[in-house]
Tab-separated table of C-alpha atoms in Angstrom:
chain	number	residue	atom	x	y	z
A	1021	UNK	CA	227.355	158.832	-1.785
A	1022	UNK	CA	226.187	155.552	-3.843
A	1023	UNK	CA	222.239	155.524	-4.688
A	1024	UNK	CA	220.403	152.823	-2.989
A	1025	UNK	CA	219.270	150.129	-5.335
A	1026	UNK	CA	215.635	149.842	-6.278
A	1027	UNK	CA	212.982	147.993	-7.575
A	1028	UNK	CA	213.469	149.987	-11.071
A	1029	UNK	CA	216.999	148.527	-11.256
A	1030	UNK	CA	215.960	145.239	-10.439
A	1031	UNK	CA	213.493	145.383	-13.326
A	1032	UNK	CA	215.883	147.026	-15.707
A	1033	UNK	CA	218.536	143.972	-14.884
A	1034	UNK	CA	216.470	140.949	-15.065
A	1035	UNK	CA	214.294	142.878	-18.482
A	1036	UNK	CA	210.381	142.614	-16.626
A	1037	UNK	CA	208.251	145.271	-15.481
A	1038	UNK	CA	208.518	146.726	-12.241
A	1039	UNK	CA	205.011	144.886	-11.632
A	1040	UNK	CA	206.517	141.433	-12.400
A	1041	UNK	CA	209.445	142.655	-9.838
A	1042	UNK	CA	206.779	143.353	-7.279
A	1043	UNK	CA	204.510	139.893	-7.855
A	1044	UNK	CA	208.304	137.844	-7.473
A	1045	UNK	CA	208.684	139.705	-3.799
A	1046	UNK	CA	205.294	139.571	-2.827
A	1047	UNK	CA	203.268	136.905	-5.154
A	1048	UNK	CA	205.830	134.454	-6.005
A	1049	UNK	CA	203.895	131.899	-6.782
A	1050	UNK	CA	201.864	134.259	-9.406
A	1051	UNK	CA	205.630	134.145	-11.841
A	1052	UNK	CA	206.750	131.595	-13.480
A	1053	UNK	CA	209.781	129.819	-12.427
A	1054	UNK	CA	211.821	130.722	-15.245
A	1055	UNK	CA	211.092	134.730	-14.644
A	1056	UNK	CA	210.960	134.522	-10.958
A	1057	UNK	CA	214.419	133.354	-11.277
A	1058	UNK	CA	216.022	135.400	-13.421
A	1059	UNK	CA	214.184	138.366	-10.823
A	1060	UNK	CA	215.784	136.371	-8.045
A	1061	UNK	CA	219.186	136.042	-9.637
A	1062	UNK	CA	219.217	140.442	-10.231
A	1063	UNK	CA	218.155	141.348	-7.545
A	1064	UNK	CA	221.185	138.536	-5.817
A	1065	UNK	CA	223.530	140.594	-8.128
A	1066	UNK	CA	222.301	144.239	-6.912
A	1067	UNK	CA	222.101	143.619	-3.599
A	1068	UNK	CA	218.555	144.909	-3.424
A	1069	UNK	CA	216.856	144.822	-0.283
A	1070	UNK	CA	213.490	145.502	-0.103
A	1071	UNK	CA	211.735	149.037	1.558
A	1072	UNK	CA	209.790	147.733	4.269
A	1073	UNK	CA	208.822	151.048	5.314
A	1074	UNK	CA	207.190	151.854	1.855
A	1075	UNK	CA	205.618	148.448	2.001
A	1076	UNK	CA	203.944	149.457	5.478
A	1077	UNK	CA	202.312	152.528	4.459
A	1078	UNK	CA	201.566	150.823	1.158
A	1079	UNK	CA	199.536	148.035	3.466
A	1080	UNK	CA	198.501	150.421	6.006
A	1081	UNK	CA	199.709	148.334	8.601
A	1082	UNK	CA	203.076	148.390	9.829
A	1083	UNK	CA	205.285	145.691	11.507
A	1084	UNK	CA	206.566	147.406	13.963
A	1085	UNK	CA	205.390	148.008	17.740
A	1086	UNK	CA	206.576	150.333	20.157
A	1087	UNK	CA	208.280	150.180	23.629
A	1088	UNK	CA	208.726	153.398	26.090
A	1089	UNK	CA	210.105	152.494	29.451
A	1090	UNK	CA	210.943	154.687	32.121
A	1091	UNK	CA	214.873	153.485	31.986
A	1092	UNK	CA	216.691	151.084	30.156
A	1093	UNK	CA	219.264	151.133	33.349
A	1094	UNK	CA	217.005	149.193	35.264
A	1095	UNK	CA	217.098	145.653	35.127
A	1096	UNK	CA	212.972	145.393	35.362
A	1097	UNK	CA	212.574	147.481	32.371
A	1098	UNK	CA	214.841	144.922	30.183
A	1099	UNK	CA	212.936	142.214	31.841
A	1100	UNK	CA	209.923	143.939	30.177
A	1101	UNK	CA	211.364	144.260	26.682
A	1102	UNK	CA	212.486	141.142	26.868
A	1103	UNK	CA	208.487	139.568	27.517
A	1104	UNK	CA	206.911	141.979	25.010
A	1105	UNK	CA	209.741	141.217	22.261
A	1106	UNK	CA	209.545	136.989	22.638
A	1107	UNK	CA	205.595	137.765	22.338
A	1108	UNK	CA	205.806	140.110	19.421
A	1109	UNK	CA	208.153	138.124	17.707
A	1110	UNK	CA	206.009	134.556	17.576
A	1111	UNK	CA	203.268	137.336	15.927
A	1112	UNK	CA	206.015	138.421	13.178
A	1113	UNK	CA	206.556	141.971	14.476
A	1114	UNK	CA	209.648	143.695	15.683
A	1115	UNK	CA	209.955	146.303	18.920
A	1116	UNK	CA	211.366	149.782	18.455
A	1117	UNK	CA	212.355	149.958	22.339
A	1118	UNK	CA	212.969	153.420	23.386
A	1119	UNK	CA	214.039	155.160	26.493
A	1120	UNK	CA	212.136	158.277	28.339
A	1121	UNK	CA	214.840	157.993	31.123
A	1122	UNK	CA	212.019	158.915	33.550
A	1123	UNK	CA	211.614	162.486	31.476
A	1124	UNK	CA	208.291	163.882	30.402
A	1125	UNK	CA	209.990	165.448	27.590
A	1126	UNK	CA	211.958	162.923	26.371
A	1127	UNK	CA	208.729	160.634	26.355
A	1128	UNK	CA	206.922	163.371	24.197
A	1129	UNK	CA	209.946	163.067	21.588
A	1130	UNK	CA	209.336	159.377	21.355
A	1131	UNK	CA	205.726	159.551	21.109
A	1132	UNK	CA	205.772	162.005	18.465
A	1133	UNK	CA	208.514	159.404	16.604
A	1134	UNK	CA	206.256	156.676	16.836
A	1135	UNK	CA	203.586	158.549	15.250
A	1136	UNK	CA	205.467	159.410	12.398
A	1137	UNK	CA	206.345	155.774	11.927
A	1138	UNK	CA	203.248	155.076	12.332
A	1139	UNK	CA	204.030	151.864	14.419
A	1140	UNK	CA	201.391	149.197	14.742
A	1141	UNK	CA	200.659	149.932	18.132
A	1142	UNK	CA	203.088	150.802	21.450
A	1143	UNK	CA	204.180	149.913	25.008
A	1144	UNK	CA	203.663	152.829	27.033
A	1145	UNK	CA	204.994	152.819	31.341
A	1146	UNK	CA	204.601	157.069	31.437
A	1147	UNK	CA	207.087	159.426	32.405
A	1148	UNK	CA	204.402	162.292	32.978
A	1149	UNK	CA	202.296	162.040	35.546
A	1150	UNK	CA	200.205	165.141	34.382
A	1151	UNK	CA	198.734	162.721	31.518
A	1152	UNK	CA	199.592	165.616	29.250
A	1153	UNK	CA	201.395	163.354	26.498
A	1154	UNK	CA	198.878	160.507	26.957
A	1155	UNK	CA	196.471	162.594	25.439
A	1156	UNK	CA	198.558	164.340	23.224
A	1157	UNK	CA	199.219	160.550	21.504
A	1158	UNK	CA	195.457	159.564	21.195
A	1159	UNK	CA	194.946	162.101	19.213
A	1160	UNK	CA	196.779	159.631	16.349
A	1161	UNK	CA	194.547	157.082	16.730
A	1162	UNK	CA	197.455	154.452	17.553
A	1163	UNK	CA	196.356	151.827	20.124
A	1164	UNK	CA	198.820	151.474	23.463
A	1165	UNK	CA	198.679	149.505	26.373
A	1166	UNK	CA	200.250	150.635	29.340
A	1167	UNK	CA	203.114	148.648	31.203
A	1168	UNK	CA	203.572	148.935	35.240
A	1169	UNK	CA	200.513	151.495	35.685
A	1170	UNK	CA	196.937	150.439	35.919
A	1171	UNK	CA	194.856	152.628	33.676
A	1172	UNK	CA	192.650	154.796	34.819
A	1173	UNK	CA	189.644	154.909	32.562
A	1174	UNK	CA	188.478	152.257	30.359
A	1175	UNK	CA	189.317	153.799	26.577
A	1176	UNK	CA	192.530	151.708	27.192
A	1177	UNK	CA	194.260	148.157	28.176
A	1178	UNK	CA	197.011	147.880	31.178
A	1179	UNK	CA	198.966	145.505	32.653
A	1180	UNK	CA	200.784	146.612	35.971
A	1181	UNK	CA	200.871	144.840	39.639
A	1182	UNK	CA	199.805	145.247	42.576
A	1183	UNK	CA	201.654	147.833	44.630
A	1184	UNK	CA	199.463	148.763	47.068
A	1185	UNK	CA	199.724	144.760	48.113
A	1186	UNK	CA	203.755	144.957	47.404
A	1187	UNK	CA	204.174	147.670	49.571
A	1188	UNK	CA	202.672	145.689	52.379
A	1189	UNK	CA	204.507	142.901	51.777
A	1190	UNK	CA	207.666	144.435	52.307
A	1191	UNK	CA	206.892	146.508	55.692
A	1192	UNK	CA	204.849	143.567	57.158
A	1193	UNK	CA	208.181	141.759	56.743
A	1194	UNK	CA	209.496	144.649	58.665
A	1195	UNK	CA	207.220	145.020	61.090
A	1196	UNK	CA	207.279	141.226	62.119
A	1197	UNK	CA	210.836	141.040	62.568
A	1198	UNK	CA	209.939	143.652	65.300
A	1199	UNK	CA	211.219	147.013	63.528
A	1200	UNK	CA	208.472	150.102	64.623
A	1201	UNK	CA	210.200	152.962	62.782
A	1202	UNK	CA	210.733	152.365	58.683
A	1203	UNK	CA	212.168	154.473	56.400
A	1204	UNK	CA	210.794	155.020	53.201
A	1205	UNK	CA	213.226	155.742	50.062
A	1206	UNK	CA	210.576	156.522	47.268
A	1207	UNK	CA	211.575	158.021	44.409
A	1208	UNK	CA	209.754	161.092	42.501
A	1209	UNK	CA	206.068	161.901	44.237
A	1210	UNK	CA	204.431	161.812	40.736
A	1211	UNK	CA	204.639	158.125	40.074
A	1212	UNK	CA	201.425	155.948	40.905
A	1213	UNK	CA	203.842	153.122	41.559
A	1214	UNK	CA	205.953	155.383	44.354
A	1215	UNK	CA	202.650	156.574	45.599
A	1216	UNK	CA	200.934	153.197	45.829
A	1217	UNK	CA	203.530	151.344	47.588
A	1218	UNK	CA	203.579	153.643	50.635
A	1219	UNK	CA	199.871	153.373	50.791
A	1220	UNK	CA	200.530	149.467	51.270
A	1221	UNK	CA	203.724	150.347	53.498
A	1222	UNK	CA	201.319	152.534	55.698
A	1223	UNK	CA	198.047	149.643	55.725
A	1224	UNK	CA	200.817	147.300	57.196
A	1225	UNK	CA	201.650	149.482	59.368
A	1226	UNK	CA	198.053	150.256	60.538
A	1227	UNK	CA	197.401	146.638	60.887
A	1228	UNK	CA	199.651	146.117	63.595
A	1229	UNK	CA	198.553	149.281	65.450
A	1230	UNK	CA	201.312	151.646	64.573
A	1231	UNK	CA	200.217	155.338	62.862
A	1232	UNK	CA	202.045	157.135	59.707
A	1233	UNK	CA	204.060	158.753	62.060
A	1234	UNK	CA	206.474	155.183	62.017
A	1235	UNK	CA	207.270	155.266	58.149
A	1236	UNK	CA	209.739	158.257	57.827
A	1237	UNK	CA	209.702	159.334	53.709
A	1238	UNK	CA	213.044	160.068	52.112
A	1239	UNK	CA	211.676	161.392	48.553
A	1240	UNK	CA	214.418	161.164	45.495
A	1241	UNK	CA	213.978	162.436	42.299
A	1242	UNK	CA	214.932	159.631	40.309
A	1243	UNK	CA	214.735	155.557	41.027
A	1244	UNK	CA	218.503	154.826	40.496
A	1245	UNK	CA	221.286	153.934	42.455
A	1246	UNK	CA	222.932	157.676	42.516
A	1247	UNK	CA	219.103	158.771	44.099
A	1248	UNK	CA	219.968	155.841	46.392
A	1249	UNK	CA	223.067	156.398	48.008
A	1250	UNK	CA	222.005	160.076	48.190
A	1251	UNK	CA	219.225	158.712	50.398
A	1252	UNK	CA	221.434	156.786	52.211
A	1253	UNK	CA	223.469	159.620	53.147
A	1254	UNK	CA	220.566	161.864	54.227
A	1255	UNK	CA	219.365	158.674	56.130
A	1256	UNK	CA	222.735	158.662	58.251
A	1257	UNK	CA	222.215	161.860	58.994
A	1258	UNK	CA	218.816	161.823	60.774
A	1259	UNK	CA	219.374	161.826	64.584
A	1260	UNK	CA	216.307	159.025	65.441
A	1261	UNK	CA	217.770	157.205	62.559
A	1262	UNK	CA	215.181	154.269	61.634
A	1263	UNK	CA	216.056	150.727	62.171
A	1264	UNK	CA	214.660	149.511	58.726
A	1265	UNK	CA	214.505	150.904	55.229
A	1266	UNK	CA	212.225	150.008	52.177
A	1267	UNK	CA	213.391	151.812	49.059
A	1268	UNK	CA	210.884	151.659	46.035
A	1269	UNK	CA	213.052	150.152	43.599
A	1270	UNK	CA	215.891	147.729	43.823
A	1271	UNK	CA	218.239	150.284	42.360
A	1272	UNK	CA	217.751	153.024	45.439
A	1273	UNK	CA	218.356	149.491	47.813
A	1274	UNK	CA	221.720	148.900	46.338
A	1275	UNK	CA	222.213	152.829	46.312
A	1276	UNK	CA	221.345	152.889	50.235
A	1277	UNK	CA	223.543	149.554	50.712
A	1278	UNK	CA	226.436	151.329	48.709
A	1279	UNK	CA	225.999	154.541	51.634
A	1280	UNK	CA	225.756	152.553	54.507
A	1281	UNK	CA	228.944	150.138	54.000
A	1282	UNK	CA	230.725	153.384	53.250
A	1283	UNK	CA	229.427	154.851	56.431
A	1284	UNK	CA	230.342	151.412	58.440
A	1285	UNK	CA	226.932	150.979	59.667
A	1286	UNK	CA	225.828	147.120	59.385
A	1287	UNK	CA	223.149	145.267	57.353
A	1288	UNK	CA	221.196	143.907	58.687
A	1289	UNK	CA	222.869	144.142	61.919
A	1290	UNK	CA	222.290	147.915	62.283
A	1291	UNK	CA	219.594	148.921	59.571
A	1292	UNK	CA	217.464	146.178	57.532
A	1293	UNK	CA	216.566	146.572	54.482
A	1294	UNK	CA	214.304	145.894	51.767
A	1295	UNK	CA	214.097	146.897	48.020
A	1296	UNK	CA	211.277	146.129	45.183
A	1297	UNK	CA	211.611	144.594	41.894
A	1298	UNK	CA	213.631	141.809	42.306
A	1299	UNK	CA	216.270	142.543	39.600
A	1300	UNK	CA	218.761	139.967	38.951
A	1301	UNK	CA	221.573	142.155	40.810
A	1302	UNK	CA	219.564	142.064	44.057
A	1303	UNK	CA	220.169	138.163	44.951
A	1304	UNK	CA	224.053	139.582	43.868
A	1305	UNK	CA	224.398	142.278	46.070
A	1306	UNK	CA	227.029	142.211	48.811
A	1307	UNK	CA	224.622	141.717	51.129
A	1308	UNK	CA	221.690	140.018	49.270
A	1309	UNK	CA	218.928	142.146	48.860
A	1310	UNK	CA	214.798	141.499	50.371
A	1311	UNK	CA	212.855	142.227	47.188
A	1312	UNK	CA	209.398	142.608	46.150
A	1313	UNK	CA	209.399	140.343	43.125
A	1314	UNK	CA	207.277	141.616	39.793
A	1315	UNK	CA	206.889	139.040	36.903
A	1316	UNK	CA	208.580	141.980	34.679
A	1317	UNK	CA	208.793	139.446	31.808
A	1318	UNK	CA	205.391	138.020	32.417
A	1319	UNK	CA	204.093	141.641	31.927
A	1320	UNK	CA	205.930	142.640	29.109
A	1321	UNK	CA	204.800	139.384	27.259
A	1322	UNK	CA	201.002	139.981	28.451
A	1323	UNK	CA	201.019	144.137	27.272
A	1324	UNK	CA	202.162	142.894	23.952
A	1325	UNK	CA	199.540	139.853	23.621
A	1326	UNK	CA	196.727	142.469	23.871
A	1327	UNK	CA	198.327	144.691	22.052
A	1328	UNK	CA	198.563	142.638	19.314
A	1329	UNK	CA	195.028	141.362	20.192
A	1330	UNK	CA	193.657	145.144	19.664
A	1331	UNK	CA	195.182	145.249	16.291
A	1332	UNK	CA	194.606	141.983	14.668
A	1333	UNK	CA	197.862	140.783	14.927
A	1334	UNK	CA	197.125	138.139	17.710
A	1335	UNK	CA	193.043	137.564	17.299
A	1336	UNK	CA	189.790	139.158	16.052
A	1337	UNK	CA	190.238	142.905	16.451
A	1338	UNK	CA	186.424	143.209	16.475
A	1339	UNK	CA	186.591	141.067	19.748
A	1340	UNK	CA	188.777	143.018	21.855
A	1341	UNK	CA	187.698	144.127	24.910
A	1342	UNK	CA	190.081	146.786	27.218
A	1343	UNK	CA	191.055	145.534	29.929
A	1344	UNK	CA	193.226	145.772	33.106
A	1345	UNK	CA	195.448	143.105	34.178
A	1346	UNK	CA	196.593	143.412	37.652
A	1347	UNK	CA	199.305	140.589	38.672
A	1348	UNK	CA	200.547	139.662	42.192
A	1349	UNK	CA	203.782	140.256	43.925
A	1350	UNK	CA	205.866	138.218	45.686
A	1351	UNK	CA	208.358	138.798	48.781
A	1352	UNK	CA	211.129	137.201	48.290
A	1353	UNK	CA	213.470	137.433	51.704
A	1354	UNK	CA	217.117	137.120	51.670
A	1355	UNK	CA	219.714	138.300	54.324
A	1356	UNK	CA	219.560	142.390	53.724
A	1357	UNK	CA	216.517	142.229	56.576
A	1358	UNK	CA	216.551	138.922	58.708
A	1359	UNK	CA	217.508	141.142	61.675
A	1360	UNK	CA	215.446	141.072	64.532
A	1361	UNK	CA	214.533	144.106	66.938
């Protein structure tokens, strides 16, 4: 295997000290032209490339902030990366985006990783809803902001939305259009975001007089489409089958949709339905999908703007506050649930 080139070569090539090497790549303006480029010219020949690694832990400070999303399958989640990168990259910092894929173990792998690179900070939307690895990772010292989950003391920033408000969004929709018995699709019981969106589901549902008895849960351990149409099939099964679902992602939506065009059974003719998230594939769909919308990019962007607030990359890290952001949702209605009962 050929040795890497470094800064030692560079020096021996261009005949100056490793030190003048250093004050060309850092200090350029500190060497004179006629050294700087003969530096310039060897380390052109070499193919040097600098260690920014080293360089970090030299400075203390690396350039490099983390991302840990629940999936990288989901649309919302690349939404997400997508707003934090744009707002770490105006700050000159890269994202290391990683994936937990909704495990509390893989999450713990990728904490532990991003304390050994000791990134400048990271994205966090948790897997484990214990809070085990949450405190397991403030033990480094490394600043995070979480992403899609309000936090619950004040020793940290978040930036999530409302779901208690989405979830009433969607089943006043619901409930309007004159449907009285809902089915809820919600993904694992341990999410705040699952949880919080059938407390809104059930506060519509109060408001217009009807008890928790009308929202029939269909847990799923995962938020994709495979949990979906394995949903939809235990739906079809029920013998006082709903006349309405609301899934708590857009993926379980287009999972239920797959089940029920299998099965023959129209929507919104027979069952209307109504998915959160608003991914790009929901306006798509066969049928296109009622979605709760979330600003995923807008939330991305804002985690990483106090992010890099809290460590001085993006203002005064003596002035930063911790905070909770908490944005609004949005229904956005398309032909999955304009069905009438």
């Amino acid at each position: 295997m050929a040795r890497s080139v470094g800064i030692k070569d560079v020096a021996r090539v261009a005949g100056v000290s490793v030190g003048t090497v250093s004050n060309v790549i850092n200090r350029p303006d500190a060497v004179g032209p006629d050294i700087r480029a003969r530096v310039l010219s060897a380390i052109d020949r070499l193919g040097y490339v600098r260690s920014e690694s080293a360089r970090q832990l030299r400075a203390g400070r690396s350039r490099i902030m983390g991302l840990l999303v629940l999936d990288m399958g989901n649309p919302f989640f690349v939404d997400v990366a997508r707003g934090a990168e744009r707002a770490a990259r105006e700050a000159g910092l890269g994202v290391m985006v990683c994936n937990s894929a909704q495990s509390p173990g893989e999450e713990a792998e990728y904490l532990s990783l991003f304390a050994e690179q000791r990134v400048r900070g990271v994205l966090l939307t948790p897997a484990d809803a214990t809070g085990r690895n949450i405190a397991a990772f403030r033990r480094h010292g490394i600043p995070f902001v979480l992403v899609d989950r309000v936090a619950e003391g004040t020793t940290e920033c978040s930036v999530s939305v409302d779901d208690v408000a989405g979830g009433a969004l969607a089943v006043r929709h619901l409930v309007e259009a004159g449907h009285r018995s809902i089915a809820y699709v919600s993904g694992p019981p341990g999410f705040n975001q699952v949880r919080d969106r059938r407390t809104g589901a059930l506060a519509a549902l109060a408001e217009a007089g009807l008890g928790p008895e009308a929202l029939r849960e269909l847990p799923t351990e995962r938020l994709d489409v495979a949990a979906g149409r394995d949903a939809g099939a235990r739906l079809l099964g029920l013998a006082d089958r709903p006349t309405a679902v609301f899934c708590a992602n857009d993926l379980l939506a287009l999972g239920v949709l797959q089940s029920l065009f299998a099965a023959g059974v129209s929507v919104p003719g027979d069952l209307a339905l109504v998915g959160y998230d608003d991914i790009e594939f929901a306006a798509a769909a066969a049928v296109p999908l009622t979605s709760v919308r979330q600003p995923a990019a807008a939330m991305g962007a804002l985690a990483a703007g106090l992010l890099l607030e809290e460590t001085g990359a993006g203002g005064d890290p003596e002035a930063h506050e911790h905070r909770r952001v908490v944005l609004q949702p949005e229904l956005v209605v398309r032909r999955s649930s304009l069905s009438s009962r």
